[in-house]
Amino acid sequence: MDESEVKVVARNRRAQRDFEILGSYECGLVLRGSEVKALREGTVTLAEAYGRVSGGEVWLHSMHVPPQPSVAQAFAPDPDRPRKLLLHRAEINRIKARVEQDRLLLIPLSLYFRDGRAKVEMALARRRRKVDRRTILARREAELEARRALSQAAREHDREVR
C-alpha cells in the first residue's frame, strides 16, 4: 500500500490510550453527498463514536459530521445519524461472535480516503482499567525521560570531542 494513496481525515487518539486494541478491520462507509465534502475538509469527530452489529449489519454511531453551509437545511442529513459500514459477511459474523462472546467493543481508529473512497479502520477493543492506563502513562513517561537523557549525554559527548 502506497502512502500517497491514503489521505487520513481523522484519528481517534483516545482509543490507543483508553482501549487495548485486539484486531482491526477496514470498512467502507455509506455516506450522503454533502457528508463526503465535510469529510474531505476534515471536520469530522470520531472521539465518541462506536460500532454496533444489528440485523446482520454493522453501524457506526455518534460520528459527528457537521452539515455543509452550502447545503439547504431541508436536504442536509442529520450530523449524528448512524452510518452503515460495508464489510464482507464472514467479517461481520466474526465481529459479532467476538463482541458477544468476549464482551469486546467496536471502536473507530481512523477515517481516511483510499483511492477516492471513504474508509474507516474499526477495531475490536477491550476497555482498559484506570490502573492499567496509569501504568502505561508512567512507562511512556519513563521511556521519554530515558530518551532525553541519552540525547543529552550524546550532545555533551559531542561538545567534549570538539
CSV table of N, CA, C and O in Angstrom, one decimal, residues 9-125:
chain,number,residue,atom,x,y,z
A,9,VAL,N,-8.1,11.5,7.3
A,9,VAL,CA,-9.0,12.7,7.6
A,9,VAL,C,-9.1,12.9,9.1
A,9,VAL,O,-9.0,14.0,9.6
A,10,ALA,N,-9.2,11.8,9.9
A,10,ALA,CA,-9.4,12.0,11.3
A,10,ALA,C,-8.8,10.7,12.0
A,10,ALA,O,-8.9,9.6,11.5
A,11,ARG,N,-8.3,10.9,13.2
A,11,ARG,CA,-7.8,9.8,14.0
A,11,ARG,C,-8.5,9.9,15.4
A,11,ARG,O,-8.8,11.0,15.9
A,12,ASN,N,-8.7,8.7,16.0
A,12,ASN,CA,-9.3,8.6,17.3
A,12,ASN,C,-8.1,8.4,18.3
A,12,ASN,O,-7.7,7.3,18.6
A,13,ARG,N,-7.5,9.5,18.8
A,13,ARG,CA,-6.3,9.4,19.6
A,13,ARG,C,-6.6,8.8,21.0
A,13,ARG,O,-5.7,8.2,21.6
A,14,ARG,N,-7.8,9.0,21.5
A,14,ARG,CA,-8.2,8.4,22.8
A,14,ARG,C,-8.2,6.9,22.8
A,14,ARG,O,-8.1,6.3,23.8
A,15,ALA,N,-8.4,6.4,21.6
A,15,ALA,CA,-8.6,4.9,21.5
A,15,ALA,C,-7.4,4.2,22.0
A,15,ALA,O,-7.4,3.2,22.7
A,16,GLN,N,-6.2,4.6,21.6
A,16,GLN,CA,-4.9,4.0,21.9
A,16,GLN,C,-4.7,4.0,23.4
A,16,GLN,O,-4.1,3.1,24.0
A,17,ARG,N,-5.1,5.1,24.1
A,17,ARG,CA,-4.9,5.3,25.5
A,17,ARG,C,-5.9,4.5,26.3
A,17,ARG,O,-5.6,3.9,27.3
A,18,ASP,N,-7.2,4.6,25.9
A,18,ASP,CA,-8.3,4.1,26.8
A,18,ASP,C,-8.6,2.6,26.5
A,18,ASP,O,-9.3,2.0,27.3
A,19,PHE,N,-8.2,2.1,25.4
A,19,PHE,CA,-8.5,0.7,25.0
A,19,PHE,C,-7.3,-0.1,24.6
A,19,PHE,O,-6.3,0.4,24.1
A,20,GLU,N,-7.5,-1.4,24.9
A,20,GLU,CA,-6.5,-2.4,24.4
A,20,GLU,C,-7.0,-2.9,23.1
A,20,GLU,O,-8.0,-3.6,23.0
A,21,ILE,N,-6.3,-2.6,22.0
A,21,ILE,CA,-6.7,-3.0,20.6
A,21,ILE,C,-6.3,-4.5,20.4
A,21,ILE,O,-5.2,-4.8,20.5
A,22,LEU,N,-7.3,-5.3,20.0
A,22,LEU,CA,-7.1,-6.7,19.8
A,22,LEU,C,-7.1,-7.1,18.3
A,22,LEU,O,-6.6,-8.1,17.9
A,23,GLY,N,-7.7,-6.3,17.4
A,23,GLY,CA,-7.7,-6.6,16.0
A,23,GLY,C,-8.4,-5.4,15.3
A,23,GLY,O,-9.2,-4.7,15.9
A,24,SER,N,-8.1,-5.2,14.0
A,24,SER,CA,-8.8,-4.1,13.3
A,24,SER,C,-9.3,-4.6,11.9
A,24,SER,O,-8.8,-5.6,11.3
A,25,TYR,N,-10.2,-3.9,11.4
A,25,TYR,CA,-10.9,-4.1,10.1
A,25,TYR,C,-11.0,-2.8,9.3
A,25,TYR,O,-11.3,-1.8,9.9
A,26,GLU,N,-10.8,-2.9,8.0
A,26,GLU,CA,-11.0,-1.8,7.1
A,26,GLU,C,-12.4,-1.9,6.6
A,26,GLU,O,-12.8,-2.9,6.0
A,27,CYS,N,-13.2,-0.8,6.8
A,27,CYS,CA,-14.6,-0.9,6.4
A,27,CYS,C,-14.9,0.3,5.4
A,27,CYS,O,-14.4,1.4,5.6
A,28,GLY,N,-15.8,0.0,4.5
A,28,GLY,CA,-16.3,1.1,3.6
A,28,GLY,C,-17.4,1.8,4.4
A,28,GLY,O,-17.8,1.3,5.5
A,29,LEU,N,-17.8,2.9,4.0
A,29,LEU,CA,-18.7,3.8,4.7
A,29,LEU,C,-19.8,4.3,3.7
A,29,LEU,O,-19.4,4.8,2.7
A,30,VAL,N,-21.0,4.1,4.1
A,30,VAL,CA,-22.1,4.6,3.3
A,30,VAL,C,-22.4,6.1,3.7
A,30,VAL,O,-22.7,6.3,4.9
A,31,LEU,N,-22.2,7.0,2.8
A,31,LEU,CA,-22.4,8.4,3.1
A,31,LEU,C,-23.3,9.1,2.1
A,31,LEU,O,-23.6,8.5,1.0
A,32,ARG,N,-23.8,10.2,2.4
A,32,ARG,CA,-24.7,11.0,1.6
A,32,ARG,C,-23.8,12.1,1.0
A,32,ARG,O,-22.7,12.4,1.5
A,33,GLY,N,-24.2,12.7,-0.1
A,33,GLY,CA,-23.4,13.7,-0.9
A,33,GLY,C,-22.6,14.7,-0.1
A,33,GLY,O,-21.4,14.9,-0.2
A,34,SER,N,-23.3,15.5,0.7
A,34,SER,CA,-22.7,16.6,1.4
A,34,SER,C,-21.7,16.1,2.5
A,34,SER,O,-20.8,16.8,2.9
A,35,GLU,N,-21.9,14.9,3.0
A,35,GLU,CA,-21.1,14.3,4.0
A,35,GLU,C,-19.7,14.1,3.5
A,35,GLU,O,-18.7,14.3,4.2
A,36,VAL,N,-19.6,13.7,2.2
A,36,VAL,CA,-18.3,13.5,1.6
A,36,VAL,C,-17.4,14.7,1.6
A,36,VAL,O,-16.2,14.7,1.9
A,37,LYS,N,-18.1,15.8,1.3
A,37,LYS,CA,-17.4,17.1,1.2
A,37,LYS,C,-16.9,17.5,2.6
A,37,LYS,O,-15.8,18.0,2.8
A,38,ALA,N,-17.7,17.3,3.6
A,38,ALA,CA,-17.3,17.6,5.0
A,38,ALA,C,-16.1,16.7,5.4
A,38,ALA,O,-15.2,17.2,6.1
A,39,LEU,N,-16.1,15.4,5.0
A,39,LEU,CA,-15.0,14.6,5.3
A,39,LEU,C,-13.7,15.0,4.7
A,39,LEU,O,-12.7,15.0,5.3
A,40,ARG,N,-13.8,15.4,3.4
A,40,ARG,CA,-12.6,15.9,2.7
A,40,ARG,C,-12.1,17.2,3.4
A,40,ARG,O,-10.9,17.4,3.3
A,41,GLU,N,-12.9,18.0,4.0
A,41,GLU,CA,-12.5,19.2,4.7
A,41,GLU,C,-11.9,18.8,6.1
A,41,GLU,O,-11.3,19.7,6.7
A,42,GLY,N,-12.1,17.6,6.6
A,42,GLY,CA,-11.6,17.1,7.8
A,42,GLY,C,-12.3,17.7,9.0
A,42,GLY,O,-11.7,17.8,10.1
A,43,THR,N,-13.6,17.9,8.9
A,43,THR,CA,-14.4,18.5,10.0
A,43,THR,C,-15.2,17.4,10.8
A,43,THR,O,-16.2,17.7,11.4
A,44,VAL,N,-14.7,16.2,10.7
A,44,VAL,CA,-15.5,15.1,11.4
A,44,VAL,C,-14.9,14.8,12.8
A,44,VAL,O,-13.7,15.1,13.0
A,45,THR,N,-15.7,14.3,13.7
A,45,THR,CA,-15.3,14.0,15.1
A,45,THR,C,-15.5,12.5,15.3
A,45,THR,O,-16.7,12.0,15.2
A,46,LEU,N,-14.5,11.8,15.7
A,46,LEU,CA,-14.5,10.4,16.0
A,46,LEU,C,-14.5,10.0,17.5
A,46,LEU,O,-14.7,8.9,17.8
A,47,ALA,N,-14.2,11.0,18.3
A,47,ALA,CA,-13.9,10.7,19.7
A,47,ALA,C,-15.0,9.9,20.4
A,47,ALA,O,-14.7,9.0,21.2
A,48,GLU,N,-16.2,10.1,20.2
A,48,GLU,CA,-17.3,9.4,21.0
A,48,GLU,C,-17.9,8.3,20.1
A,48,GLU,O,-18.9,7.7,20.6
A,49,ALA,N,-17.4,8.1,18.9
A,49,ALA,CA,-18.0,7.1,18.0
A,49,ALA,C,-17.8,5.7,18.5
A,49,ALA,O,-16.8,5.4,19.1
A,50,TYR,N,-18.7,4.8,18.1
A,50,TYR,CA,-18.6,3.4,18.4
A,50,TYR,C,-19.4,2.6,17.3
A,50,TYR,O,-20.3,3.1,16.7
A,51,GLY,N,-19.1,1.3,17.2
A,51,GLY,CA,-19.7,0.5,16.2
A,51,GLY,C,-20.7,-0.5,16.9
A,51,GLY,O,-20.5,-0.9,18.1
A,52,ARG,N,-21.7,-0.9,16.2
A,52,ARG,CA,-22.6,-1.9,16.7
A,52,ARG,C,-23.1,-2.8,15.6
A,52,ARG,O,-23.4,-2.3,14.5
A,53,VAL,N,-23.2,-4.1,15.9
A,53,VAL,CA,-23.8,-5.1,15.0
A,53,VAL,C,-25.2,-5.2,15.3
A,53,VAL,O,-25.6,-5.6,16.4
A,54,SER,N,-26.1,-5.0,14.3
A,54,SER,CA,-27.5,-5.2,14.5
A,54,SER,C,-28.2,-5.6,13.1
A,54,SER,O,-27.9,-4.9,12.1
A,55,GLY,N,-29.0,-6.6,13.2
A,55,GLY,CA,-29.7,-7.0,12.0
A,55,GLY,C,-28.7,-7.6,10.9
A,55,GLY,O,-29.0,-7.4,9.7
A,56,GLY,N,-27.6,-8.1,11.3
A,56,GLY,CA,-26.7,-8.6,10.3
A,56,GLY,C,-25.9,-7.6,9.6
A,56,GLY,O,-25.2,-7.8,8.6
A,57,GLU,N,-25.9,-6.3,10.1
A,57,GLU,CA,-25.2,-5.2,9.5
A,57,GLU,C,-24.4,-4.5,10.6
A,57,GLU,O,-24.7,-4.6,11.8
A,58,VAL,N,-23.3,-3.8,10.2
A,58,VAL,CA,-22.5,-3.1,11.2
A,58,VAL,C,-22.8,-1.6,11.0
A,58,VAL,O,-22.8,-1.1,9.9
A,59,TRP,N,-23.1,-0.9,12.1
A,59,TRP,CA,-23.4,0.5,12.0
A,59,TRP,C,-22.4,1.3,12.9
A,59,TRP,O,-22.0,0.9,14.0
A,60,LEU,N,-22.1,2.5,12.4
A,60,LEU,CA,-21.2,3.4,13.2
A,60,LEU,C,-22.1,4.5,13.8
A,60,LEU,O,-22.7,5.3,13.0
A,61,HIS,N,-22.1,4.6,15.1
A,61,HIS,CA,-23.0,5.5,15.8
A,61,HIS,C,-22.1,6.7,16.4
A,61,HIS,O,-20.9,6.5,16.7
A,62,SER,N,-22.7,7.8,16.5
A,62,SER,CA,-22.1,9.0,17.2
A,62,SER,C,-20.9,9.6,16.5
A,62,SER,O,-20.1,10.3,17.1
A,63,MET,N,-20.7,9.3,15.2
A,63,MET,CA,-19.7,10.0,14.5
A,63,MET,C,-20.3,11.3,14.0
A,63,MET,O,-21.3,11.3,13.3
A,64,HIS,N,-19.7,12.5,14.4
A,64,HIS,CA,-20.3,13.8,14.1
A,64,HIS,C,-19.7,14.3,12.8
A,64,HIS,O,-18.5,14.5,12.7
A,65,VAL,N,-20.6,14.5,11.8
A,65,VAL,CA,-20.2,15.1,10.5
A,65,VAL,C,-21.0,16.4,10.4
A,65,VAL,O,-22.2,16.3,10.1
A,66,PRO,N,-20.4,17.5,10.6
A,66,PRO,CA,-21.2,18.8,10.6
A,66,PRO,C,-21.8,19.0,9.2
A,66,PRO,O,-21.1,18.7,8.2
A,67,PRO,N,-23.0,19.6,9.1
A,67,PRO,CA,-23.6,19.9,7.8
A,67,PRO,C,-22.8,21.0,7.1
A,67,PRO,O,-22.3,21.9,7.7
A,68,GLN,N,-22.8,21.0,5.8
A,68,GLN,CA,-22.1,22.0,5.0
A,68,GLN,C,-23.0,23.2,4.9
A,68,GLN,O,-24.2,23.1,4.7
A,69,PRO,N,-22.4,24.4,5.0
A,69,PRO,CA,-23.2,25.6,4.9
A,69,PRO,C,-23.8,25.8,3.5
A,69,PRO,O,-24.9,26.5,3.4
A,70,SER,N,-23.2,25.2,2.5
A,70,SER,CA,-23.7,25.4,1.1
A,70,SER,C,-24.9,24.5,0.8
A,70,SER,O,-25.6,24.7,-0.2
A,71,VAL,N,-25.3,23.6,1.7
A,71,VAL,CA,-26.4,22.7,1.5
A,71,VAL,C,-27.6,23.2,2.2
A,71,VAL,O,-27.5,23.6,3.4
A,72,ALA,N,-28.8,23.2,1.5
A,72,ALA,CA,-30.0,23.7,2.2
A,72,ALA,C,-30.3,22.8,3.4
A,72,ALA,O,-30.2,21.6,3.3
A,73,GLN,N,-30.8,23.4,4.4
A,73,GLN,CA,-31.2,22.7,5.6
A,73,GLN,C,-32.1,21.5,5.4
A,73,GLN,O,-32.1,20.5,6.0
A,74,ALA,N,-33.0,21.7,4.4
A,74,ALA,CA,-34.0,20.6,4.2
A,74,ALA,C,-33.4,19.4,3.6
A,74,ALA,O,-33.9,18.3,3.8
A,75,PHE,N,-32.2,19.5,3.0
A,75,PHE,CA,-31.5,18.4,2.3
A,75,PHE,C,-30.3,17.9,3.1
A,75,PHE,O,-29.7,16.9,2.8
A,76,ALA,N,-30.0,18.6,4.2
A,76,ALA,CA,-28.8,18.2,5.0
A,76,ALA,C,-29.1,17.0,5.8
A,76,ALA,O,-30.1,17.0,6.5
A,77,PRO,N,-28.3,16.0,5.8
A,77,PRO,CA,-28.5,14.8,6.7
A,77,PRO,C,-28.2,15.2,8.1
A,77,PRO,O,-27.5,16.1,8.4
A,78,ASP,N,-28.8,14.4,9.0
A,78,ASP,CA,-28.5,14.5,10.5
A,78,ASP,C,-27.1,14.3,10.7
A,78,ASP,O,-26.5,13.3,10.3
A,79,PRO,N,-26.4,15.3,11.4
A,79,PRO,CA,-24.9,15.1,11.6
A,79,PRO,C,-24.5,13.9,12.5
A,79,PRO,O,-23.4,13.5,12.3
A,80,ASP,N,-25.4,13.4,13.3
A,80,ASP,CA,-25.0,12.3,14.2
A,80,ASP,C,-25.8,11.0,13.9
A,80,ASP,O,-25.8,10.1,14.7
A,81,ARG,N,-26.3,10.9,12.7
A,81,ARG,CA,-27.1,9.7,12.3
A,81,ARG,C,-26.1,8.5,12.2
A,81,ARG,O,-25.0,8.6,11.9
A,82,PRO,N,-26.7,7.3,12.5
A,82,PRO,CA,-25.9,6.1,12.3
A,82,PRO,C,-25.5,5.9,10.8
A,82,PRO,O,-26.4,6.1,10.0
A,83,ARG,N,-24.3,5.5,10.6
A,83,ARG,CA,-23.9,5.2,9.2
A,83,ARG,C,-23.5,3.8,9.0
A,83,ARG,O,-22.8,3.2,9.9
A,84,LYS,N,-23.9,3.2,8.0
A,84,LYS,CA,-23.7,1.8,7.7
A,84,LYS,C,-22.3,1.6,7.3
A,84,LYS,O,-21.7,2.3,6.5
A,85,LEU,N,-21.7,0.5,7.8
A,85,LEU,CA,-20.3,0.1,7.4
A,85,LEU,C,-20.4,-1.1,6.5
A,85,LEU,O,-21.2,-2.0,6.7
A,86,LEU,N,-19.5,-1.1,5.5
A,86,LEU,CA,-19.5,-2.1,4.5
A,86,LEU,C,-18.4,-3.1,4.8
A,86,LEU,O,-17.2,-2.8,4.8
A,87,LEU,N,-18.8,-4.4,5.1
A,87,LEU,CA,-17.9,-5.5,5.3
A,87,LEU,C,-18.4,-6.7,4.7
A,87,LEU,O,-19.6,-6.8,4.3
A,88,HIS,N,-17.5,-7.7,4.5
A,88,HIS,CA,-17.9,-9.0,4.0
A,88,HIS,C,-18.7,-9.7,5.1
A,88,HIS,O,-18.5,-9.5,6.3
A,89,ARG,N,-19.6,-10.6,4.6
A,89,ARG,CA,-20.5,-11.3,5.6
A,89,ARG,C,-19.7,-12.1,6.6
A,89,ARG,O,-20.0,-12.1,7.8
A,90,ALA,N,-18.6,-12.7,6.2
A,90,ALA,CA,-17.8,-13.5,7.1
A,90,ALA,C,-17.1,-12.6,8.1
A,90,ALA,O,-17.1,-13.0,9.3
A,91,GLU,N,-16.7,-11.4,7.8
A,91,GLU,CA,-16.1,-10.5,8.7
A,91,GLU,C,-17.2,-10.0,9.7
A,91,GLU,O,-16.9,-9.9,10.9
A,92,ILE,N,-18.4,-9.8,9.2
A,92,ILE,CA,-19.5,-9.3,10.1
A,92,ILE,C,-19.8,-10.4,11.2
A,92,ILE,O,-19.9,-10.2,12.4
A,93,ASN,N,-19.9,-11.7,10.7
A,93,ASN,CA,-20.1,-12.8,11.6
A,93,ASN,C,-19.0,-13.0,12.6
A,93,ASN,O,-19.3,-13.2,13.8
A,94,ARG,N,-17.8,-12.8,12.2
A,94,ARG,CA,-16.6,-12.9,13.1
A,94,ARG,C,-16.7,-11.8,14.1
A,94,ARG,O,-16.5,-12.1,15.3
A,95,ILE,N,-16.9,-10.6,13.7
A,95,ILE,CA,-17.0,-9.5,14.7
A,95,ILE,C,-18.2,-9.7,15.6
A,95,ILE,O,-18.0,-9.5,16.9
A,96,LYS,N,-19.3,-10.1,15.2
A,96,LYS,CA,-20.5,-10.3,16.0
A,96,LYS,C,-20.2,-11.4,17.1
A,96,LYS,O,-20.5,-11.2,18.3
A,97,ALA,N,-19.5,-12.5,16.7
A,97,ALA,CA,-19.2,-13.5,17.6
A,97,ALA,C,-18.2,-13.1,18.7
A,97,ALA,O,-18.4,-13.3,19.9
A,98,ARG,N,-17.2,-12.3,18.3
A,98,ARG,CA,-16.2,-11.9,19.3
A,98,ARG,C,-16.8,-10.8,20.2
A,98,ARG,O,-16.5,-10.8,21.4
A,99,VAL,N,-17.7,-9.9,19.7
A,99,VAL,CA,-18.3,-8.9,20.5
A,99,VAL,C,-19.2,-9.6,21.6
A,99,VAL,O,-19.2,-9.2,22.8
A,100,GLU,N,-20.0,-10.6,21.2
A,100,GLU,CA,-20.9,-11.3,22.1
A,100,GLU,C,-20.1,-12.2,23.1
A,100,GLU,O,-20.4,-12.2,24.3
A,101,GLN,N,-19.2,-13.0,22.6
A,101,GLN,CA,-18.5,-13.9,23.5
A,101,GLN,C,-17.5,-13.3,24.4
A,101,GLN,O,-17.5,-13.5,25.6
A,102,ASP,N,-16.7,-12.4,23.9
A,102,ASP,CA,-15.6,-11.8,24.7
A,102,ASP,C,-15.9,-10.5,25.3
A,102,ASP,O,-15.1,-9.9,25.9
A,103,ARG,N,-17.1,-10.0,25.0
A,103,ARG,CA,-17.6,-8.7,25.5
A,103,ARG,C,-16.6,-7.6,25.1
A,103,ARG,O,-16.2,-6.8,25.9
A,104,LEU,N,-16.4,-7.6,23.8
A,104,LEU,CA,-15.5,-6.5,23.3
A,104,LEU,C,-16.3,-5.4,22.7
A,104,LEU,O,-17.5,-5.5,22.5
A,105,LEU,N,-15.6,-4.3,22.5
A,105,LEU,CA,-16.2,-3.1,21.9
A,105,LEU,C,-15.7,-2.9,20.5
A,105,LEU,O,-14.6,-3.3,20.2
A,106,LEU,N,-16.5,-2.3,19.7
A,106,LEU,CA,-16.1,-2.0,18.3
A,106,LEU,C,-15.9,-0.5,18.2
A,106,LEU,O,-16.9,0.3,18.3
A,107,ILE,N,-14.7,0.0,18.0
A,107,ILE,CA,-14.4,1.4,18.0
A,107,ILE,C,-13.7,1.8,16.7
A,107,ILE,O,-12.9,1.0,16.2
A,108,PRO,N,-13.9,3.1,16.3
A,108,PRO,CA,-13.1,3.5,15.1
A,108,PRO,C,-11.7,4.0,15.5
A,108,PRO,O,-11.6,4.7,16.5
A,109,LEU,N,-10.7,3.7,14.7
A,109,LEU,CA,-9.4,4.2,15.0
A,109,LEU,C,-9.1,5.4,14.1
A,109,LEU,O,-8.5,6.4,14.5
A,110,SER,N,-9.4,5.3,12.8
A,110,SER,CA,-9.1,6.4,11.9
A,110,SER,C,-10.1,6.4,10.7
A,110,SER,O,-10.8,5.4,10.4
A,111,LEU,N,-10.2,7.5,10.1
A,111,LEU,CA,-11.1,7.7,9.0
A,111,LEU,C,-10.2,8.3,7.9
A,111,LEU,O,-9.5,9.2,8.1
A,112,TYR,N,-10.3,7.7,6.7
A,112,TYR,CA,-9.4,8.1,5.6
A,112,TYR,C,-10.0,7.9,4.2
A,112,TYR,O,-11.0,7.2,4.1
A,113,PHE,N,-9.4,8.4,3.2
A,113,PHE,CA,-9.8,8.2,1.8
A,113,PHE,C,-8.7,7.3,1.2
A,113,PHE,O,-7.5,7.6,1.3
A,114,ARG,N,-9.1,6.2,0.6
A,114,ARG,CA,-8.2,5.4,-0.2
A,114,ARG,C,-8.7,5.3,-1.6
A,114,ARG,O,-9.9,4.8,-1.8
A,115,ASP,N,-8.0,5.7,-2.6
A,115,ASP,CA,-8.4,5.7,-4.0
A,115,ASP,C,-9.8,6.4,-4.1
A,115,ASP,O,-10.6,5.9,-4.9
A,116,GLY,N,-10.0,7.5,-3.4
A,116,GLY,CA,-11.2,8.3,-3.5
A,116,GLY,C,-12.4,7.8,-2.8
A,116,GLY,O,-13.5,8.3,-2.9
A,117,ARG,N,-12.2,6.7,-2.1
A,117,ARG,CA,-13.3,6.1,-1.3
A,117,ARG,C,-13.1,6.3,0.2
A,117,ARG,O,-12.0,6.0,0.7
A,118,ALA,N,-14.2,6.6,0.9
A,118,ALA,CA,-14.1,6.8,2.4
A,118,ALA,C,-14.0,5.5,3.1
A,118,ALA,O,-14.8,4.6,2.8
A,119,LYS,N,-13.0,5.3,3.9
A,119,LYS,CA,-12.8,4.1,4.7
A,119,LYS,C,-12.7,4.4,6.2
A,119,LYS,O,-12.2,5.5,6.5
A,120,VAL,N,-13.1,3.5,7.0
A,120,VAL,CA,-12.9,3.6,8.5
A,120,VAL,C,-12.2,2.4,8.9
A,120,VAL,O,-12.5,1.3,8.6
A,121,GLU,N,-11.2,2.6,9.8
A,121,GLU,CA,-10.5,1.5,10.4
A,121,GLU,C,-11.2,1.2,11.8
A,121,GLU,O,-11.1,2.1,12.7
A,122,MET,N,-11.9,0.1,11.9
A,122,MET,CA,-12.6,-0.2,13.1
A,122,MET,C,-11.8,-1.3,13.8
A,122,MET,O,-11.1,-2.1,13.2
A,123,ALA,N,-11.8,-1.2,15.2
A,123,ALA,CA,-11.0,-2.1,16.0
A,123,ALA,C,-11.9,-2.8,17.0
A,123,ALA,O,-12.8,-2.2,17.6
A,124,LEU,N,-11.6,-4.1,17.2
A,124,LEU,CA,-12.1,-4.8,18.4
A,124,LEU,C,-11.3,-4.5,19.5
A,124,LEU,O,-10.0,-4.6,19.5
A,125,ALA,N,-11.8,-4.0,20.6
A,125,ALA,CA,-11.0,-3.5,21.7
A,125,ALA,C,-11.7,-3.8,23.1
A,125,ALA,O,-12.9,-4.1,23.2
